[in-house]
PDB file of C-alpha atoms in Angstrom:
ATOM      1  CA  MET Q   1      13.341 -71.216  43.781  1.00  0.00           C
ATOM      2  CA  PHE Q   2      12.868 -74.298  45.375  1.00  0.00           C
ATOM      3  CA  ASN Q   3      10.277 -75.321  42.526  1.00  0.00           C
ATOM      4  CA  LEU Q   4      12.286 -73.812  39.599  1.00  0.00           C
ATOM      5  CA  ARG Q   5      14.514 -76.412  38.959  1.00  0.00           C
ATOM      6  CA  ALA Q   6      14.345 -77.434  35.837  1.00  0.00           C
ATOM      7  CA  ILE Q   7      17.073 -78.703  33.374  1.00  0.00           C
ATOM      8  CA  SER Q   8      17.124 -78.956  29.546  1.00  0.00           C
ATOM      9  CA  ILE Q   9      20.296 -79.949  27.512  1.00  0.00           C
ATOM     10  CA  ASP Q  10      20.753 -80.117  23.978  1.00  0.00           C
ATOM     11  CA  VAL Q  11      23.759 -82.263  23.621  1.00  0.00           C
ATOM     12  CA  ASN Q  12      23.957 -81.764  19.904  1.00  0.00           C
ATOM     13  CA  ASP Q  13      23.851 -77.640  20.441  1.00  0.00           C
ATOM     14  CA  GLU Q  14      25.957 -78.453  23.763  1.00  0.00           C
ATOM     15  CA  THR Q  15      23.892 -75.837  25.298  1.00  0.00           C
ATOM     16  CA  ALA Q  16      21.554 -76.040  28.655  1.00  0.00           C
ATOM     17  CA  TRP Q  17      18.919 -74.163  30.410  1.00  0.00           C
ATOM     18  CA  VAL Q  18      18.785 -74.300  33.563  1.00  0.00           C
ATOM     19  CA  GLN Q  19      16.053 -72.225  36.240  1.00  0.00           C
ATOM     20  CA  ALA Q  20      17.469 -70.879  38.733  1.00  0.00           C
ATOM     21  CA  GLY Q  21      16.285 -73.277  41.721  1.00  0.00           C
ATOM     22  CA  ALA Q  22      18.600 -75.967  40.303  1.00  0.00           C
ATOM     23  CA  THR Q  23      21.452 -77.172  42.415  1.00  0.00           C
ATOM     24  CA  LEU Q  24      25.176 -77.632  40.509  1.00  0.00           C
ATOM     25  CA  GLY Q  25      24.902 -81.422  41.856  1.00  0.00           C
ATOM     26  CA  GLU Q  26      21.740 -81.534  39.709  1.00  0.00           C
ATOM     27  CA  LEU Q  27      23.345 -80.096  36.817  1.00  0.00           C
ATOM     28  CA  TYR Q  28      26.349 -82.155  37.024  1.00  0.00           C
ATOM     29  CA  TYR Q  29      24.155 -85.305  36.733  1.00  0.00           C
ATOM     30  CA  ASN Q  30      22.097 -84.288  34.165  1.00  0.00           C
ATOM     31  CA  ILE Q  31      24.915 -83.471  32.017  1.00  0.00           C
ATOM     32  CA  TRP Q  32      26.450 -86.777  32.954  1.00  0.00           C
ATOM     33  CA  MET Q  33      23.864 -88.523  32.293  1.00  0.00           C
ATOM     34  CA  ARG Q  34      23.629 -87.092  28.413  1.00  0.00           C
ATOM     35  CA  SER Q  35      27.010 -87.379  27.548  1.00  0.00           C
ATOM     36  CA  GLU Q  36      30.519 -88.420  28.530  1.00  0.00           C
ATOM     37  CA  VAL Q  37      32.366 -85.372  27.093  1.00  0.00           C
ATOM     38  CA  LEU Q  38      30.641 -82.311  27.620  1.00  0.00           C
ATOM     39  CA  GLY Q  39      30.966 -80.208  31.047  1.00  0.00           C
ATOM     40  CA  PHE Q  40      30.228 -77.149  32.661  1.00  0.00           C
ATOM     41  CA  SER Q  41      32.360 -74.704  34.275  1.00  0.00           C
ATOM     42  CA  ALA Q  42      31.271 -74.236  37.888  1.00  0.00           C
ATOM     43  CA  GLY Q  43      32.056 -74.677  41.330  1.00  0.00           C
ATOM     44  CA  ILE Q  44      32.236 -78.140  43.260  1.00  0.00           C
ATOM     45  CA  CYS Q  45      29.571 -77.575  46.260  1.00  0.00           C
ATOM     46  CA  PRO Q  46      26.835 -79.918  44.992  1.00  0.00           C
ATOM     47  CA  THR Q  47      24.261 -78.148  47.190  1.00  0.00           C
ATOM     48  CA  VAL Q  48      24.832 -74.913  45.752  1.00  0.00           C
ATOM     49  CA  GLY Q  49      22.251 -72.968  43.864  1.00  0.00           C
ATOM     50  CA  VAL Q  50      22.638 -72.430  40.063  1.00  0.00           C
ATOM     51  CA  GLY Q  51      21.029 -68.963  40.402  1.00  0.00           C
ATOM     52  CA  GLY Q  52      23.321 -67.848  43.104  1.00  0.00           C
ATOM     53  CA  HIS Q  53      26.466 -69.361  41.749  1.00  0.00           C
ATOM     54  CA  VAL Q  54      26.021 -67.783  38.284  1.00  0.00           C
ATOM     55  CA  SER Q  55      24.589 -64.407  39.749  1.00  0.00           C
ATOM     56  CA  GLY Q  56      27.965 -64.517  41.768  1.00  0.00           C
ATOM     57  CA  GLY Q  57      30.218 -64.988  38.966  1.00  0.00           C
ATOM     58  CA  GLY Q  58      30.702 -68.893  39.204  1.00  0.00           C
ATOM     59  CA  TYR Q  59      34.142 -69.794  40.593  1.00  0.00           C
ATOM     60  CA  GLY Q  60      35.171 -73.099  40.009  1.00  0.00           C
ATOM     61  CA  ASN Q  61      38.024 -75.683  39.575  1.00  0.00           C
ATOM     62  CA  MET Q  62      38.164 -75.064  36.035  1.00  0.00           C
ATOM     63  CA  LEU Q  63      37.986 -71.574  36.145  1.00  0.00           C
ATOM     64  CA  ARG Q  64      41.824 -71.059  34.436  1.00  0.00           C
ATOM     65  CA  LYS Q  65      40.564 -73.302  31.428  1.00  0.00           C
ATOM     66  CA  PHE Q  66      37.124 -72.120  31.046  1.00  0.00           C
ATOM     67  CA  GLY Q  67      36.300 -68.740  32.512  1.00  0.00           C
ATOM     68  CA  LEU Q  68      33.856 -67.890  35.045  1.00  0.00           C
ATOM     69  CA  THR Q  69      30.502 -69.831  34.953  1.00  0.00           C
ATOM     70  CA  ILE Q  70      29.234 -66.533  33.901  1.00  0.00           C
ATOM     71  CA  ASP Q  71      31.494 -66.241  30.841  1.00  0.00           C
ATOM     72  CA  ASN Q  72      29.623 -69.243  29.879  1.00  0.00           C
ATOM     73  CA  VAL Q  73      26.163 -67.934  30.055  1.00  0.00           C
ATOM     74  CA  LEU Q  74      24.509 -66.843  26.637  1.00  0.00           C
ATOM     75  CA  ASP Q  75      21.129 -66.217  27.430  1.00  0.00           C
ATOM     76  CA  ALA Q  76      19.151 -65.454  30.441  1.00  0.00           C
ATOM     77  CA  ARG Q  77      15.219 -65.278  31.180  1.00  0.00           C
ATOM     78  CA  LEU Q  78      14.597 -62.310  33.680  1.00  0.00           C
ATOM     79  CA  VAL Q  79      11.554 -61.042  35.138  1.00  0.00           C
ATOM     80  CA  ASP Q  80      11.372 -57.357  35.633  1.00  0.00           C
ATOM     81  CA  ILE Q  81       9.729 -55.128  38.613  1.00  0.00           C
ATOM     82  CA  ASN Q  82       6.829 -54.988  36.390  1.00  0.00           C
ATOM     83  CA  GLY Q  83       6.301 -58.743  35.130  1.00  0.00           C
ATOM     84  CA  ARG Q  84       7.796 -58.586  32.126  1.00  0.00           C
ATOM     85  CA  ILE Q  85      10.124 -61.688  30.730  1.00  0.00           C
ATOM     86  CA  LEU Q  86      13.593 -60.563  29.603  1.00  0.00           C
ATOM     87  CA  ASP Q  87      16.138 -61.795  27.655  1.00  0.00           C
ATOM     88  CA  ARG Q  88      19.284 -61.154  25.363  1.00  0.00           C
ATOM     89  CA  LYS Q  89      16.816 -60.226  22.395  1.00  0.00           C
ATOM     90  CA  SER Q  90      14.874 -58.084  24.374  1.00  0.00           C
ATOM     91  CA  MET Q  91      17.706 -56.445  26.152  1.00  0.00           C
ATOM     92  CA  GLY Q  92      20.074 -56.526  23.969  1.00  0.00           C
ATOM     93  CA  GLU Q  93      23.220 -58.643  23.208  1.00  0.00           C
ATOM     94  CA  ARG Q  94      25.593 -56.266  25.548  1.00  0.00           C
ATOM     95  CA  CYS Q  95      23.534 -57.001  28.566  1.00  0.00           C
ATOM     96  CA  ILE Q  96      24.200 -60.562  28.342  1.00  0.00           C
ATOM     97  CA  LEU Q  97      27.411 -61.003  26.739  1.00  0.00           C
ATOM     98  CA  GLY Q  98      28.820 -57.702  28.086  1.00  0.00           C
ATOM     99  CA  ASN Q  99      30.599 -56.943  25.069  1.00  0.00           C
TER     100      ASN Q  99
END
């Protein structure tokens, strides 16, 4: 996980792709470097990994206004036991969005 830390932020779409090994501190810093108005609803400990934080729901200071971190996840790429890469399109909308 330590090497899976890439962060790609699209300010125009207000979205980001974040690999599971990145820390919340790295994510916050990357957002701050690209925008003065965008943020991310997550916890306050900068050394927590994004993958663990999201899979645990993502409690943070902006919870009451923006919901849990997981409430803001639009898509994910997962690897199943057979090595297939799965995303929202291959698993269906309900799997990611929980509808």
